[in-house]
Short mmCIF file of C-alpha atoms in Angstrom, two decimals:
data_model
loop_
_atom_site.label_atom_id
_atom_site.label_comp_id
_atom_site.label_asym_id
_atom_site.label_seq_id
_atom_site.Cartn_x
_atom_site.Cartn_y
_atom_site.Cartn_z
CA MET A 23 -0.13 -0.01 0.08
CA ALA A 24 1.34 3.47 -0.91
CA ALA A 25 2.21 5.68 1.98
CA GLN A 26 -0.38 8.48 2.44
CA HIS A 27 0.93 11.99 1.31
CA ASP A 28 1.07 14.27 4.43
CA ALA A 29 2.29 17.56 2.88
CA PRO A 30 2.77 19.55 6.15
CA LEU A 31 4.72 16.79 7.75
CA GLU A 32 6.96 16.35 4.65
CA THR A 33 7.50 20.14 4.30
CA LEU A 34 8.32 20.45 7.97
CA PHE A 35 11.60 18.53 7.43
CA LEU A 36 12.73 20.21 4.28
CA PRO A 37 14.97 22.86 5.93
CA PHE A 38 17.16 20.11 7.45
CA GLY A 39 18.41 19.36 3.93
CA GLY A 40 20.62 22.47 4.00
CA ALA A 41 19.30 25.55 5.95
CA LEU A 42 19.24 23.82 9.26
CA THR A 43 21.38 21.07 10.86
CA TRP A 44 19.70 17.97 12.47
CA PRO A 45 20.91 17.74 16.03
CA ALA A 46 22.67 14.75 17.64
CA GLY A 47 20.62 15.22 20.90
CA PRO A 48 17.00 14.72 21.81
CA VAL A 49 14.32 16.33 19.48
CA LEU A 50 10.78 17.11 20.55
CA PHE A 51 7.85 16.88 18.11
CA LEU A 52 4.53 18.62 19.20
CA ARG A 53 1.39 17.43 17.58
CA ALA A 54 3.51 14.82 15.89
CA ARG A 55 2.34 12.56 12.96
CA ASP A 56 4.10 9.44 11.77
CA GLY A 57 5.54 9.18 8.31
CA TRP A 58 8.78 8.47 6.38
CA PRO A 59 10.40 11.96 6.95
CA LEU A 60 10.69 10.95 10.69
CA ARG A 61 12.53 7.78 9.81
CA GLU A 62 14.65 9.61 7.32
CA ARG A 63 16.08 12.07 10.01
CA ALA A 64 15.53 10.92 13.46
CA GLN A 65 17.50 8.04 15.03
CA PRO A 66 15.91 5.45 17.33
CA GLY A 67 15.39 6.88 20.81
CA GLN A 68 16.05 10.44 19.73
CA LEU A 69 12.63 11.64 18.96
CA VAL A 70 10.00 12.37 21.76
CA CYS A 71 6.52 12.94 20.29
CA GLU A 72 3.52 14.67 21.88
CA GLN A 73 0.15 13.66 20.43
CA SER A 74 -3.28 13.58 22.06
CA PHE A 75 -5.30 12.22 19.14
CA ARG A 76 -5.31 8.48 19.66
CA PRO A 77 -4.96 7.16 16.04
CA PHE A 78 -1.94 9.50 15.51
CA ALA A 79 -0.38 8.46 18.89
CA ASP A 80 -1.01 4.74 18.02
CA ALA A 81 0.73 4.86 14.60
CA LEU A 82 3.64 6.75 16.31
CA GLU A 83 4.06 4.08 18.82
CA ALA A 84 3.65 1.31 16.38
CA SER A 85 6.71 2.86 14.48
CA GLY A 86 8.71 2.80 17.54
CA TRP A 87 8.61 6.44 18.61
CA THR A 88 8.24 7.78 22.20
CA VAL A 89 4.94 9.26 22.86
CA ARG A 90 4.25 11.54 25.77
CA ASP A 91 1.35 13.76 26.73
CA GLU A 92 1.18 17.35 27.75
CA GLN A 93 1.37 16.62 31.40
CA GLN A 94 4.34 14.30 31.16
CA LEU A 95 6.32 16.81 29.22
CA GLY A 96 5.58 19.55 31.80
CA GLU A 97 6.96 17.10 34.49
CA ASP A 98 10.03 16.40 32.45
CA ALA A 99 13.13 18.68 32.81
CA THR A 100 14.55 17.75 29.34
CA ARG A 101 14.99 20.69 27.07
CA TYR A 102 15.51 20.20 23.22
CA ALA A 103 17.83 21.50 20.76
CA VAL A 104 14.98 21.33 18.09
CA VAL A 105 11.30 21.53 18.86
CA LEU A 106 9.14 20.65 15.84
CA VAL A 107 5.51 21.82 15.57
CA LEU A 108 2.65 21.04 13.38
CA PRO A 109 0.33 23.89 14.66
CA PRO A 110 -3.51 23.48 14.72
CA ARG A 111 -5.75 25.83 12.78
CA GLN A 112 -7.40 27.17 15.93
CA ARG A 113 -5.39 30.22 16.60
CA GLU A 114 -5.47 30.48 20.38
CA GLU A 115 -4.54 26.85 20.66
CA ALA A 116 -1.65 27.38 18.15
CA ARG A 117 -0.43 30.51 19.93
CA ALA A 118 -0.36 28.47 23.20
CA LEU A 119 1.56 25.75 21.51
CA PHE A 120 4.15 28.16 20.28
CA ALA A 121 4.64 29.43 23.78
CA ARG A 122 5.05 25.93 25.09
CA ALA A 123 7.53 25.06 22.32
CA LEU A 124 9.61 27.98 23.40
CA ALA A 125 9.66 26.94 27.02
CA LEU A 126 10.64 23.43 26.01
CA ALA A 127 13.52 24.49 23.77
CA ALA A 128 16.99 24.42 25.15
CA PRO A 129 19.30 27.51 25.23
CA GLY A 130 20.47 27.93 21.65
CA GLY A 131 17.78 25.72 20.32
CA ILE A 132 15.21 26.42 17.58
CA VAL A 133 11.55 26.00 17.08
CA VAL A 134 10.45 24.73 13.55
CA ALA A 135 6.79 24.85 12.44
CA CYS A 136 4.75 24.00 9.35
CA GLN A 137 1.30 24.54 8.18
CA HIS A 138 -0.78 24.08 4.96
CA ASN A 139 -1.48 27.32 3.34
CA ASN A 140 -5.29 26.78 3.77
CA GLU A 141 -4.79 26.06 7.46
CA GLY A 142 -3.50 29.25 8.79
CA ALA A 143 0.24 29.16 7.61
CA ARG A 144 0.51 32.86 7.11
CA SER A 145 -0.97 33.80 10.53
CA GLY A 146 1.20 31.03 12.34
CA GLU A 147 4.41 32.56 10.64
CA GLY A 148 3.33 35.98 11.88
CA ASP A 149 2.64 34.76 15.25
CA LEU A 150 5.99 32.97 15.79
CA GLN A 151 7.73 36.04 14.29
CA GLN A 152 6.06 38.34 16.76
CA LEU A 153 6.91 35.95 19.67
CA ALA A 154 10.44 35.09 18.92
CA GLY A 155 11.52 36.42 15.55
CA LEU A 156 12.29 34.30 12.54
CA GLY A 157 15.56 32.78 11.33
CA GLY A 158 14.17 31.65 8.03
CA LYS A 159 11.26 30.15 6.14
CA MET A 160 10.38 28.06 2.96
CA THR A 161 7.38 27.25 0.97
CA LYS A 162 6.54 24.12 -0.90
CA ASN A 163 3.66 21.52 -1.33
CA HIS A 164 1.28 24.25 -0.69
CA CYS A 165 2.68 24.71 2.84
CA ARG A 166 4.98 27.17 4.65
CA VAL A 167 7.63 25.99 7.11
CA TYR A 168 9.31 28.78 9.27
CA TRP A 169 11.62 28.54 12.14
CA THR A 170 13.31 30.84 14.72
CA ALA A 171 16.90 31.81 15.10
CA PRO A 172 18.80 30.05 17.85
CA LEU A 173 17.00 31.00 21.03
CA ASN A 174 18.96 32.70 23.82
CA GLY A 175 16.17 34.63 25.70
CA GLN A 176 15.37 37.04 22.99
CA HIS A 177 11.85 36.18 22.69
CA ASP A 178 9.05 38.20 24.32
CA ALA A 179 8.62 36.47 27.75
CA ALA A 180 5.54 38.56 28.73
CA LEU A 181 3.82 37.76 25.48
CA ALA A 182 4.74 34.02 25.78
CA GLN A 183 3.32 33.88 29.25
CA ARG A 184 -0.04 35.42 27.99
CA TRP A 185 -0.28 32.94 25.13
CA ALA A 186 0.68 29.98 27.13
CA ALA A 187 -2.64 30.53 28.95
CA LEU A 188 -4.78 30.91 25.76
CA ASP A 189 -5.84 27.34 25.66
CA ALA A 190 -6.27 26.66 29.35
CA PRO A 191 -9.40 24.95 30.50
CA ARG A 192 -12.14 27.43 31.37
CA ALA A 193 -15.85 27.57 32.09
CA ILE A 194 -18.41 27.80 29.11
CA LEU A 195 -22.11 28.16 28.84
CA SER A 196 -22.74 29.94 32.28
CA GLY A 197 -20.39 27.58 33.99
CA ARG A 198 -22.06 24.46 33.01
CA PHE A 199 -19.13 22.82 31.27
CA GLN A 200 -15.26 23.07 31.24
CA SER A 201 -13.81 23.41 27.85
CA ARG A 202 -10.68 24.74 25.96
CA PRO A 203 -9.78 26.03 22.57
CA GLY A 204 -9.21 23.37 19.83
CA ILE A 205 -11.88 20.97 21.05
CA PHE A 206 -14.71 20.52 18.60
CA ALA A 207 -17.39 23.23 19.11
CA TRP A 208 -15.26 24.13 22.26
CA ASP A 209 -17.27 27.25 23.35
CA ARG A 210 -20.80 26.26 22.37
CA ILE A 211 -23.27 23.55 21.92
CA ASP A 212 -23.12 22.48 18.26
CA PRO A 213 -26.35 22.65 16.49
CA ALA A 214 -26.28 18.87 15.51
CA SER A 215 -25.81 17.76 19.11
CA ALA A 216 -28.68 20.12 20.11
CA LEU A 217 -31.10 18.50 17.59
CA LEU A 218 -30.17 15.09 19.15
CA VAL A 219 -30.82 16.20 22.59
CA GLU A 220 -34.21 17.88 21.73
CA GLN A 221 -35.46 14.45 20.46
CA LEU A 222 -33.68 12.43 23.09
CA PRO A 223 -36.24 9.85 24.57
CA ALA A 224 -36.52 9.87 28.37
CA ASP A 225 -37.04 6.14 28.33
CA LEU A 226 -33.26 5.20 27.47
CA ALA A 227 -32.28 2.79 30.07
CA GLY A 228 -29.63 0.28 31.20
CA ARG A 229 -26.00 0.58 29.81
CA GLY A 230 -25.12 3.05 27.15
CA ALA A 231 -22.30 4.52 25.30
CA ASP A 232 -21.38 7.93 23.57
CA LEU A 233 -19.18 7.41 20.63
CA GLY A 234 -16.96 10.51 19.97
CA ALA A 235 -17.91 12.17 23.32
CA GLY A 236 -16.06 15.47 22.87
CA TYR A 237 -16.21 17.41 26.23
CA GLY A 238 -19.28 15.49 27.47
CA TYR A 239 -22.19 17.48 26.37
CA LEU A 240 -24.30 14.61 25.00
CA SER A 241 -23.40 12.26 27.87
CA THR A 242 -24.42 14.95 30.34
CA GLU A 243 -27.87 15.36 28.71
CA VAL A 244 -28.31 11.56 28.89
CA LEU A 245 -27.55 11.22 32.41
CA GLN A 246 -29.94 14.27 33.28
CA ARG A 247 -32.95 13.33 31.01
CA CYS A 248 -32.96 9.55 31.34
CA PRO A 249 -33.12 8.40 34.98
CA GLN A 250 -33.04 4.71 34.04
CA VAL A 251 -29.52 4.81 32.76
CA THR A 252 -27.49 2.61 34.94
CA GLY A 253 -23.99 3.02 33.13
CA LEU A 254 -22.42 5.10 30.41
CA ASP A 255 -19.18 4.63 28.73
CA LEU A 256 -17.59 7.61 26.97
CA PHE A 257 -15.20 6.85 23.94
CA GLU A 258 -13.14 9.81 22.56
CA ALA A 259 -10.03 9.82 20.36
CA GLU A 260 -8.91 13.25 21.40
CA GLY A 261 -7.42 13.07 24.96
CA ARG A 262 -7.73 16.61 25.60
CA ALA A 263 -11.40 16.48 25.19
CA LEU A 264 -11.87 13.25 27.20
CA ALA A 265 -10.09 14.98 30.16
CA LEU A 266 -12.78 17.68 30.07
CA ALA A 267 -15.54 15.08 29.65
CA ARG A 268 -14.36 13.32 32.91
CA GLU A 269 -14.33 16.68 34.79
CA ASN A 270 -17.69 17.66 33.50
CA LEU A 271 -19.44 14.30 34.21
CA GLU A 272 -17.93 13.55 37.45
CA LYS A 273 -19.33 16.73 38.99
CA LEU A 274 -22.77 15.64 38.30
CA ALA A 275 -22.54 12.91 40.97
CA SER A 276 -24.73 10.64 38.93
CA PRO A 277 -25.56 7.09 40.30
CA ALA A 278 -24.74 5.61 36.84
CA LYS A 279 -21.47 3.89 36.56
CA LEU A 280 -19.23 5.94 34.17
CA GLY A 281 -16.30 4.74 31.97
CA PHE A 282 -13.86 7.13 30.13
CA HIS A 283 -11.84 5.68 27.20
CA TRP A 284 -9.24 7.34 25.27
CA HIS A 285 -10.00 5.28 22.18
CA ASP A 286 -10.24 5.34 18.32
CA VAL A 287 -13.78 4.09 17.86
CA THR A 288 -13.03 2.99 14.32
CA ALA A 289 -10.85 0.28 15.79
CA GLY A 290 -14.02 -1.21 17.41
CA VAL A 291 -15.31 -1.05 21.10
CA GLN A 292 -15.67 -3.69 23.74
CA GLY A 293 -18.89 -4.30 25.59
CA GLN A 294 -22.52 -4.74 24.76
CA TYR A 295 -24.91 -1.76 25.17
CA ASP A 296 -28.60 -1.17 25.38
CA PHE A 297 -28.27 2.18 23.69
CA ILE A 298 -25.66 4.39 21.88
CA VAL A 299 -25.80 8.21 21.11
CA THR A 300 -23.24 9.66 18.76
CA ASN A 301 -22.33 12.80 16.61
CA PRO A 302 -19.58 11.21 14.78
CA PRO A 303 -16.70 13.12 13.16
CA PHE A 304 -16.22 13.24 9.40
CA HIS A 305 -12.66 14.52 9.35
CA THR A 306 -9.39 14.23 11.29
CA PRO A 307 -6.85 16.79 12.64
CA SER A 308 -4.83 16.41 9.43
CA ARG A 309 -7.40 17.91 7.20
CA GLY A 310 -9.99 16.57 4.70
CA ASP A 311 -13.46 15.25 4.68
CA ARG A 312 -13.63 11.54 5.87
CA PRO A 313 -17.16 10.24 5.69
CA ASP A 314 -15.75 6.79 6.05
CA ILE A 315 -15.20 7.56 9.79
CA GLY A 316 -18.73 8.06 10.34
CA ARG A 317 -19.68 4.92 8.32
CA ARG A 318 -17.28 2.93 10.54
CA PHE A 319 -18.89 4.45 13.70
CA ILE A 320 -22.22 3.17 12.53
CA ALA A 321 -20.83 -0.30 11.87
CA VAL A 322 -19.11 -0.31 15.33
CA ALA A 323 -22.36 0.74 16.93
CA ALA A 324 -24.36 -2.05 15.41
CA GLU A 325 -21.70 -4.58 16.56
CA ALA A 326 -21.76 -3.14 20.19
CA LEU A 327 -25.58 -2.97 20.50
CA ARG A 328 -27.56 -5.86 21.97
CA PRO A 329 -30.39 -7.15 19.93
CA GLY A 330 -33.21 -4.66 20.20
CA GLY A 331 -30.76 -1.80 21.31
CA ARG A 332 -31.13 1.67 19.84
CA MET A 333 -28.59 4.06 18.31
CA TRP A 334 -29.45 7.91 18.07
CA LEU A 335 -27.17 9.53 15.36
CA VAL A 336 -27.00 13.03 14.15
CA ALA A 337 -24.96 13.90 11.19
CA ASN A 338 -24.90 16.40 8.19
CA ARG A 339 -27.72 15.73 5.74
CA HIS A 340 -25.33 15.29 2.78
CA LEU A 341 -23.27 12.54 4.37
CA PRO A 342 -23.87 9.00 2.77
CA TYR A 343 -24.78 6.90 5.55
CA GLU A 344 -27.94 5.22 4.45
CA GLN A 345 -26.46 2.10 2.92
CA ILE A 346 -24.39 1.13 6.06
CA LEU A 347 -27.40 2.03 8.33
CA ASN A 348 -29.85 -0.10 6.27
CA GLU A 349 -27.15 -2.97 6.07
CA SER A 350 -26.40 -2.93 9.92
CA PHE A 351 -29.80 -2.21 11.51
CA GLY A 352 -33.19 -3.98 11.48
CA ASP A 353 -35.14 -0.63 11.59
CA VAL A 354 -34.00 2.86 10.46
CA ARG A 355 -35.98 5.99 10.58
CA VAL A 356 -35.16 9.76 10.26
CA ALA A 357 -36.44 11.15 13.45
CA ALA A 358 -35.86 14.86 12.56
CA GLU A 359 -34.23 17.19 10.12
CA ARG A 360 -33.11 20.82 10.68
CA ASP A 361 -30.56 23.20 9.51
CA GLY A 362 -28.74 20.81 7.28
CA PHE A 363 -28.65 17.98 9.79
CA LYS A 364 -30.38 14.63 10.10
CA LEU A 365 -31.26 12.79 13.25
CA ILE A 366 -31.42 8.96 12.78
CA GLU A 367 -32.94 6.43 15.11
CA ALA A 368 -31.62 2.64 14.29
CA THR A 369 -32.73 -0.26 16.11
CA LYS A 370 -30.77 -3.44 16.05
CA ALA A 371 -32.70 -6.55 14.83
CA LYS A 372 -33.70 -8.99 17.54
CA ALA A 373 -32.48 -12.38 17.07
CA ALA A 374 -34.97 -14.98 15.59
CA PRO A 375 -36.19 -17.44 17.87
CA VAL A 376 -34.59 -20.97 17.53
CA ARG A 377 -37.32 -23.50 16.45
CA SER A 378 -36.94 -27.13 17.36
CA GLY A 379 -38.10 -29.73 14.89
CA LYS A 380 -38.23 -33.51 14.40
CA ARG A 381 -35.96 -35.00 11.90
CA ALA A 382 -37.62 -37.01 9.28
#
């Protein structure tokens, strides 16, 4: 199978072909993604990767790279000669990431970042220049890679301190939830989830799951509206969101047994459920629409439901989910449509009764 083209990742490493020298010591890669450029440059044991999105973290670990989370890096005193960054599109989150990159760089170290032109590359370059000055830049593959000069305290320390707090968790929606920039619909209730909640039946009961739980909005509504729910498992691939969901749900003091899983739903889920709610993603952090992710969520939900179990799914109206829904469930109906979204209730077929008969 041909390797998937990842233009920002490939462009990120271009300066090390001449403009920059790859160091002999440890290198840090923030928002890391796996790919052949890592294997071309980094030595085994040299590269430390930070990645909170589970599929990307799994791919990095499968290739033998060391993966750490934000908290682990903060507790480690190691400072790095090179800090590589693939900044996210959300600007507050990206600025906070630049501030952390500077804090984790060793004296004389450099920060190297790359973004696709359609994902905020020009703004990112301007932000890093404002914070620490630029040592150079290159453009290729519809991307922009830019880097600092060797860092020896010449950056704007006060600005770095302000930017470091830009993606800190904070109260939203009149204090009802904790969230942070960069999480899906981080400062609001997205209209698709709101549509699902409006139609949510109060008779949901037993053990359920929220596939792609985000910061926990749907799960919170399930627990507050459906008193017969005895257990709820939250599955979320973005670790930063899952930590928020845990905080948001645990403060409810619900009698239901809760489970929090940093997990890629497309890999399948363990357990059998009486109901499932989901607002599945249809893209990944590395850009591009991916309706196959939603289709896989539907197939996984069908596998995880008990016979007669129900799935409540909300999605953009144009997404092609009907075939997999009809193939995977015994009964499918559109419960509501609004503002370009469709809400679907799908019920898993009950097993046919086993009939005994006499052999002729």
